[in-house]
mmCIF file of C-alpha atoms in Angstrom:
data_model
loop_
_atom_site.group_PDB
_atom_site.id
_atom_site.type_symbol
_atom_site.label_atom_id
_atom_site.label_comp_id
_atom_site.label_asym_id
_atom_site.label_seq_id
_atom_site.Cartn_x
_atom_site.Cartn_y
_atom_site.Cartn_z
ATOM 1 C CA UNK I 149 24.436 20.463 23.285
ATOM 2 C CA UNK I 150 26.481 23.234 21.702
ATOM 3 C CA UNK I 151 25.041 26.604 20.822
ATOM 4 C CA UNK I 152 24.945 27.326 17.102
ATOM 5 C CA UNK I 153 25.294 30.995 16.367
ATOM 6 C CA UNK I 154 22.678 31.373 13.623
ATOM 7 C CA UNK I 155 20.288 33.948 12.347
ATOM 8 C CA UNK I 156 16.714 33.098 11.364
ATOM 9 C CA UNK I 157 16.307 32.474 7.669
ATOM 10 C CA UNK I 158 14.931 35.469 5.812
ATOM 11 C CA UNK I 159 12.600 33.204 3.903
ATOM 12 C CA UNK I 160 11.124 31.652 7.037
ATOM 13 C CA UNK I 161 7.336 32.137 7.247
ATOM 14 C CA UNK I 162 6.054 34.684 9.746
ATOM 15 C CA UNK I 163 3.437 32.356 11.169
ATOM 16 C CA UNK I 164 3.647 28.805 12.428
ATOM 17 C CA UNK I 165 2.902 25.791 10.262
ATOM 18 C CA UNK I 166 -0.818 25.085 9.706
ATOM 19 C CA UNK I 167 -0.687 21.768 11.556
ATOM 20 C CA UNK I 168 0.659 23.549 14.617
ATOM 21 C CA UNK I 169 -2.070 26.181 14.457
ATOM 22 C CA UNK I 170 -4.802 23.582 13.949
ATOM 23 C CA UNK I 171 -3.528 21.530 16.887
ATOM 24 C CA UNK I 172 -3.610 24.562 19.170
ATOM 25 C CA UNK I 173 -7.114 25.509 18.103
ATOM 26 C CA UNK I 174 -8.228 21.890 18.445
ATOM 27 C CA UNK I 175 -6.941 21.808 22.014
ATOM 28 C CA UNK I 176 -8.866 24.974 22.865
ATOM 29 C CA UNK I 177 -12.070 23.768 21.181
ATOM 30 C CA UNK I 178 -11.877 20.350 22.837
ATOM 31 C CA UNK I 179 -11.208 22.069 26.153
ATOM 32 C CA UNK I 180 -14.218 24.334 25.711
ATOM 33 C CA UNK I 181 -16.438 21.358 24.877
ATOM 34 C CA UNK I 182 -15.034 19.174 27.649
ATOM 35 C CA UNK I 183 -15.491 21.930 30.211
ATOM 36 C CA UNK I 184 -19.234 21.839 29.565
ATOM 37 C CA UNK I 185 -19.472 18.339 31.010
ATOM 38 C CA UNK I 186 -18.618 19.124 34.682
ATOM 39 C CA UNK I 187 -20.109 22.640 34.596
ATOM 40 C CA UNK I 188 -23.633 21.580 35.743
ATOM 41 C CA UNK I 189 -22.297 20.020 38.966
ATOM 42 C CA UNK I 190 -23.713 21.540 42.128
ATOM 43 C CA UNK I 191 -22.199 23.995 44.583
ATOM 44 C CA UNK I 192 -19.701 25.488 42.143
ATOM 45 C CA UNK I 193 -17.439 22.447 41.990
ATOM 46 C CA UNK I 194 -18.240 22.054 38.296
ATOM 47 C CA UNK I 195 -16.630 25.408 37.555
ATOM 48 C CA UNK I 196 -13.365 24.341 39.168
ATOM 49 C CA UNK I 197 -13.225 21.120 37.189
ATOM 50 C CA UNK I 198 -14.235 22.903 33.977
ATOM 51 C CA UNK I 199 -11.320 25.320 34.389
ATOM 52 C CA UNK I 200 -8.908 22.431 34.910
ATOM 53 C CA UNK I 201 -10.128 20.547 31.856
ATOM 54 C CA UNK I 202 -9.909 23.602 29.617
ATOM 55 C CA UNK I 203 -6.376 24.417 30.739
ATOM 56 C CA UNK I 204 -5.106 20.863 30.339
ATOM 57 C CA UNK I 205 -6.630 20.566 26.869
ATOM 58 C CA UNK I 206 -4.983 23.857 25.878
ATOM 59 C CA UNK I 207 -1.610 22.518 27.024
ATOM 60 C CA UNK I 208 -2.206 19.261 25.161
ATOM 61 C CA UNK I 209 -3.016 21.152 21.955
ATOM 62 C CA UNK I 210 0.156 23.240 22.110
ATOM 63 C CA UNK I 211 2.344 20.226 22.893
ATOM 64 C CA UNK I 212 0.705 18.202 20.130
ATOM 65 C CA UNK I 213 1.292 20.989 17.625
ATOM 66 C CA UNK I 214 4.931 21.181 18.601
ATOM 67 C CA UNK I 215 5.367 17.411 18.353
ATOM 68 C CA UNK I 216 3.786 17.264 14.880
ATOM 69 C CA UNK I 217 5.766 20.177 13.432
ATOM 70 C CA UNK I 218 9.373 19.688 12.390
ATOM 71 C CA UNK I 219 11.762 22.380 13.639
ATOM 72 C CA UNK I 220 12.556 25.112 11.136
ATOM 73 C CA UNK I 221 16.247 25.271 10.311
ATOM 74 C CA UNK I 222 18.081 28.532 9.949
ATOM 75 C CA UNK I 223 21.357 29.347 8.226
ATOM 76 C CA UNK I 224 24.143 27.919 10.373
ATOM 77 C CA UNK I 225 27.045 30.283 10.876
ATOM 78 C CA UNK I 226 29.596 29.288 13.485
ATOM 79 C CA UNK I 227 29.550 26.871 16.390
ATOM 80 C CA UNK I 228 30.144 28.203 19.882
ATOM 81 C CA UNK I 229 30.794 26.485 23.166
ATOM 82 C CA UNK I 230 27.815 27.936 25.049
ATOM 83 C CA UNK I 231 25.150 25.283 25.770
ATOM 84 C CA UNK I 232 21.581 26.264 25.029
ATOM 85 C CA UNK I 233 19.496 26.636 28.177
ATOM 86 C CA UNK I 234 15.745 26.818 28.634
ATOM 87 C CA UNK I 235 15.994 30.085 30.556
ATOM 88 C CA UNK I 236 17.593 31.741 27.524
ATOM 89 C CA UNK I 237 14.364 31.284 25.528
ATOM 90 C CA UNK I 238 11.516 31.796 27.986
ATOM 91 C CA UNK I 239 9.904 35.273 28.080
ATOM 92 C CA UNK I 240 11.935 37.220 30.667
ATOM 93 C CA UNK I 241 9.050 39.188 32.198
ATOM 94 C CA UNK I 242 6.113 36.794 32.082
ATOM 95 C CA UNK I 243 7.969 33.711 33.284
ATOM 96 C CA UNK I 244 8.773 35.093 36.775
ATOM 97 C CA UNK I 245 5.185 36.325 37.053
ATOM 98 C CA UNK I 246 3.774 32.919 36.153
ATOM 99 C CA UNK I 247 6.156 31.182 38.546
ATOM 100 C CA UNK I 248 5.005 33.549 41.273
ATOM 101 C CA UNK I 249 1.363 32.805 40.501
ATOM 102 C CA UNK I 250 2.075 29.069 40.598
ATOM 103 C CA UNK I 251 3.749 29.436 43.992
ATOM 104 C CA UNK I 252 0.804 31.495 45.238
ATOM 105 C CA UNK I 253 -1.590 28.796 44.027
ATOM 106 C CA UNK I 254 0.275 26.122 45.975
ATOM 107 C CA UNK I 255 0.337 28.289 49.111
ATOM 108 C CA UNK I 256 -3.393 29.086 48.902
ATOM 109 C CA UNK I 257 -4.315 25.439 48.349
ATOM 110 C CA UNK I 258 -2.091 24.325 51.225
ATOM 111 C CA UNK I 259 -3.606 26.877 53.590
ATOM 112 C CA UNK I 260 -7.120 25.999 52.450
ATOM 113 C CA UNK I 261 -6.484 22.294 52.992
ATOM 114 C CA UNK I 262 -5.194 22.979 56.507
ATOM 115 C CA UNK I 263 -8.460 24.620 57.614
ATOM 116 C CA UNK I 264 -10.903 22.564 55.531
ATOM 117 C CA UNK I 265 -13.606 20.496 57.193
ATOM 118 C CA UNK I 266 -16.279 17.999 56.122
ATOM 119 C CA UNK I 267 -19.439 19.330 54.528
ATOM 120 C CA UNK I 268 -22.957 18.742 55.820
ATOM 121 C CA UNK I 269 -22.911 15.227 54.359
ATOM 122 C CA UNK I 270 -19.674 14.321 56.114
ATOM 123 C CA UNK I 271 -17.485 14.455 53.010
ATOM 124 C CA UNK I 272 -13.990 15.567 54.046
ATOM 125 C CA UNK I 273 -12.218 18.596 52.617
ATOM 126 C CA UNK I 274 -15.233 20.177 50.951
ATOM 127 C CA UNK I 275 -16.278 22.969 53.296
ATOM 128 C CA UNK I 276 -15.119 25.637 55.707
ATOM 129 C CA UNK I 277 -16.639 25.413 59.181
ATOM 130 C CA UNK I 278 -16.368 28.322 61.612
ATOM 131 C CA UNK I 279 -17.715 28.824 65.128
ATOM 132 C CA UNK I 280 -18.470 32.152 66.780
ATOM 133 C CA UNK I 281 -20.957 33.614 69.269
ATOM 134 C CA UNK I 282 -22.192 30.159 70.167
ATOM 135 C CA UNK I 283 -23.134 29.196 66.607
ATOM 136 C CA UNK I 284 -21.449 27.178 63.878
ATOM 137 C CA UNK I 285 -21.449 28.112 60.199
ATOM 138 C CA UNK I 286 -20.360 26.000 57.259
ATOM 139 C CA UNK I 287 -19.670 27.325 53.765
ATOM 140 C CA UNK I 288 -18.681 25.636 50.548
ATOM 141 C CA UNK I 289 -17.375 24.688 48.191
ATOM 142 C CA UNK I 290 -13.999 25.130 49.801
ATOM 143 C CA UNK I 291 -10.751 24.145 48.042
ATOM 144 C CA UNK I 292 -9.621 21.588 50.593
ATOM 145 C CA UNK I 293 -8.023 18.309 49.633
ATOM 146 C CA UNK I 294 -11.104 17.144 47.756
ATOM 147 C CA UNK I 295 -10.856 20.023 45.288
ATOM 148 C CA UNK I 296 -7.220 20.962 45.846
ATOM 149 C CA UNK I 297 -5.658 17.623 44.962
ATOM 150 C CA UNK I 298 -7.034 17.607 41.377
ATOM 151 C CA UNK I 299 -5.803 21.181 40.949
ATOM 152 C CA UNK I 300 -2.345 20.291 42.227
ATOM 153 C CA UNK I 301 -2.315 17.153 40.078
ATOM 154 C CA UNK I 302 -3.131 19.148 36.945
ATOM 155 C CA UNK I 303 -0.468 21.719 37.852
ATOM 156 C CA UNK I 304 2.111 18.973 38.373
ATOM 157 C CA UNK I 305 1.182 17.205 35.147
ATOM 158 C CA UNK I 306 1.248 20.358 33.042
ATOM 159 C CA UNK I 307 4.505 21.527 34.646
ATOM 160 C CA UNK I 308 6.222 18.218 33.930
ATOM 161 C CA UNK I 309 4.943 18.056 30.344
ATOM 162 C CA UNK I 310 5.781 21.676 29.548
ATOM 163 C CA UNK I 311 9.171 21.436 31.252
ATOM 164 C CA UNK I 312 10.045 18.405 29.150
ATOM 165 C CA UNK I 313 8.888 20.181 25.989
ATOM 166 C CA UNK I 314 10.905 23.307 26.816
ATOM 167 C CA UNK I 315 14.016 21.221 27.356
ATOM 168 C CA UNK I 316 13.413 19.404 24.090
ATOM 169 C CA UNK I 317 12.978 22.660 22.163
ATOM 170 C CA UNK I 318 16.099 24.229 23.650
ATOM 171 C CA UNK I 319 18.358 21.313 22.742
ATOM 172 C CA UNK I 320 17.021 20.221 19.371
ATOM 173 C CA UNK I 321 18.203 21.594 16.001
ATOM 174 C CA UNK I 322 16.430 24.619 14.573
ATOM 175 C CA UNK I 323 16.720 28.356 14.215
ATOM 176 C CA UNK I 324 16.563 30.776 17.108
ATOM 177 C CA UNK I 325 13.241 32.351 16.140
ATOM 178 C CA UNK I 326 11.510 28.982 15.924
ATOM 179 C CA UNK I 327 12.786 27.991 19.355
ATOM 180 C CA UNK I 328 11.661 31.259 20.916
ATOM 181 C CA UNK I 329 8.239 31.135 19.244
ATOM 182 C CA UNK I 330 7.521 27.629 20.468
ATOM 183 C CA UNK I 331 8.930 28.272 23.908
ATOM 184 C CA UNK I 332 6.663 31.307 24.247
ATOM 185 C CA UNK I 333 3.611 29.270 23.227
ATOM 186 C CA UNK I 334 4.370 26.500 25.719
ATOM 187 C CA UNK I 335 4.972 28.969 28.541
ATOM 188 C CA UNK I 336 1.663 30.635 27.658
ATOM 189 C CA UNK I 337 -0.155 27.285 27.711
ATOM 190 C CA UNK I 338 1.310 26.473 31.116
ATOM 191 C CA UNK I 339 0.442 29.977 32.264
ATOM 192 C CA UNK I 340 -3.158 29.422 31.213
ATOM 193 C CA UNK I 341 -3.364 26.413 33.535
ATOM 194 C CA UNK I 342 -1.761 28.363 36.375
ATOM 195 C CA UNK I 343 -3.752 31.583 36.011
ATOM 196 C CA UNK I 344 -7.116 29.924 35.444
ATOM 197 C CA UNK I 345 -6.584 27.544 38.372
ATOM 198 C CA UNK I 346 -5.546 30.397 40.646
ATOM 199 C CA UNK I 347 -8.530 32.491 39.603
ATOM 200 C CA UNK I 348 -10.909 29.599 40.266
ATOM 201 C CA UNK I 349 -9.304 28.858 43.623
ATOM 202 C CA UNK I 350 -9.268 32.494 44.736
ATOM 203 C CA UNK I 351 -12.895 32.935 43.690
ATOM 204 C CA UNK I 352 -13.921 29.822 45.602
ATOM 205 C CA UNK I 353 -12.080 30.906 48.747
ATOM 206 C CA UNK I 354 -13.523 34.411 48.594
ATOM 207 C CA UNK I 355 -17.043 33.135 47.922
ATOM 208 C CA UNK I 356 -16.949 30.819 50.926
ATOM 209 C CA UNK I 357 -15.551 33.489 53.237
ATOM 210 C CA UNK I 358 -18.068 36.098 52.152
ATOM 211 C CA UNK I 359 -20.965 33.713 52.771
ATOM 212 C CA UNK I 360 -20.145 33.433 56.471
ATOM 213 C CA UNK I 361 -20.288 35.931 59.329
ATOM 214 C CA UNK I 362 -17.772 34.147 61.549
ATOM 215 C CA UNK I 363 -14.676 34.766 59.466
ATOM 216 C CA UNK I 364 -13.573 37.748 61.562
ATOM 217 C CA UNK I 365 -10.315 39.610 61.015
ATOM 218 C CA UNK I 366 -8.609 36.508 59.655
ATOM 219 C CA UNK I 367 -11.277 36.130 57.010
ATOM 220 C CA UNK I 368 -11.000 39.788 56.034
ATOM 221 C CA UNK I 369 -7.224 39.444 55.716
ATOM 222 C CA UNK I 370 -7.647 36.287 53.660
ATOM 223 C CA UNK I 371 -10.062 38.041 51.313
ATOM 224 C CA UNK I 372 -7.695 40.966 50.852
ATOM 225 C CA UNK I 373 -5.004 38.420 50.006
ATOM 226 C CA UNK I 374 -6.908 36.349 47.466
ATOM 227 C CA UNK I 375 -8.621 39.263 45.734
ATOM 228 C CA UNK I 376 -5.404 40.732 44.249
ATOM 229 C CA UNK I 377 -4.223 37.238 43.343
ATOM 230 C CA UNK I 378 -7.497 36.482 41.596
ATOM 231 C CA UNK I 379 -7.423 39.800 39.755
ATOM 232 C CA UNK I 380 -3.839 39.267 38.623
ATOM 233 C CA UNK I 381 -4.699 35.763 37.441
ATOM 234 C CA UNK I 382 -7.749 37.113 35.612
ATOM 235 C CA UNK I 383 -5.581 39.654 33.790
ATOM 236 C CA UNK I 384 -2.876 37.104 32.991
ATOM 237 C CA UNK I 385 -5.153 34.448 31.491
ATOM 238 C CA UNK I 386 -6.151 36.522 28.411
ATOM 239 C CA UNK I 387 -2.487 37.177 27.595
ATOM 240 C CA UNK I 388 -1.804 33.445 27.724
ATOM 241 C CA UNK I 389 -4.830 32.653 25.586
ATOM 242 C CA UNK I 390 -4.005 35.388 23.056
ATOM 243 C CA UNK I 391 -0.426 34.123 22.738
ATOM 244 C CA UNK I 392 -1.652 30.606 22.039
ATOM 245 C CA UNK I 393 -4.144 31.553 19.333
ATOM 246 C CA UNK I 394 -2.399 34.523 17.695
ATOM 247 C CA UNK I 395 0.289 33.551 15.163
ATOM 248 C CA UNK I 396 1.166 37.180 14.444
ATOM 249 C CA UNK I 397 1.705 38.025 18.107
ATOM 250 C CA UNK I 398 3.802 34.906 18.618
ATOM 251 C CA UNK I 399 5.915 35.547 15.540
ATOM 252 C CA UNK I 400 6.438 39.215 16.444
ATOM 253 C CA UNK I 401 7.502 38.398 19.981
ATOM 254 C CA UNK I 402 9.722 35.610 18.676
ATOM 255 C CA UNK I 403 11.454 37.950 16.212
ATOM 256 C CA UNK I 404 12.052 40.581 18.879
ATOM 257 C CA UNK I 405 13.445 37.990 21.279
ATOM 258 C CA UNK I 406 15.570 36.397 18.543
ATOM 259 C CA UNK I 407 17.071 39.729 17.544
ATOM 260 C CA UNK I 408 17.881 40.721 21.114
ATOM 261 C CA UNK I 409 19.293 37.255 21.821
ATOM 262 C CA UNK I 410 21.551 37.482 18.741
ATOM 263 C CA UNK I 411 22.734 40.940 19.726
ATOM 264 C CA UNK I 412 23.666 39.718 23.190
ATOM 265 C CA UNK I 413 25.886 37.111 21.633
#
């Protein structure tokens, strides 16, 4: 699709359409309510599932709002030969950070699955079992395959859905500000899934390691690895949530990005 060199209409509203805003809030509210259902589960596994449900509902709300809202059209100026690409609209600083967090999440889950063991009831992939000084210790929950597969499935699902939406936004008609605003919101929704999942995973790993005395130097190194990741995820999640629910912040960032993008052309 060809790039249309256009400037956002001066009469365009600063905030998104009400239906878009309501859909985003509905996704967050439904996610908050749905996350209460698995929360009472024992041994901390409810918290992991609650985080997943909240993040997926947030993504669904943002995608629903985008699907129900027609693209805003700006004043068309001249047609160029440069195709519009998704990477031209995503936030340049947060996107690499979120991609790094997603990669870290996959690495942590893969490593956790490799050392996971059955719990005291024989259920595979739910605990960490260590042996030292002639004794065996088991700690859980541990994000092995039992907990890791749902996390990876939610990450895959949200990545595919958000990637499709970003491609759709980049290639459909509309003004530059509208495309950047909606791209930012979708990236933030995906980032909420990534950061919340990484925080839950890092907390679970650290909790299991700290409840044993047989972790040794490897356990200490693992803790010092997941602690910064968990802290970074904890700091990133509020930004993602604020971007989803704050029309003014989204519009302001979209205007700044639209202006800089127009200047580059």
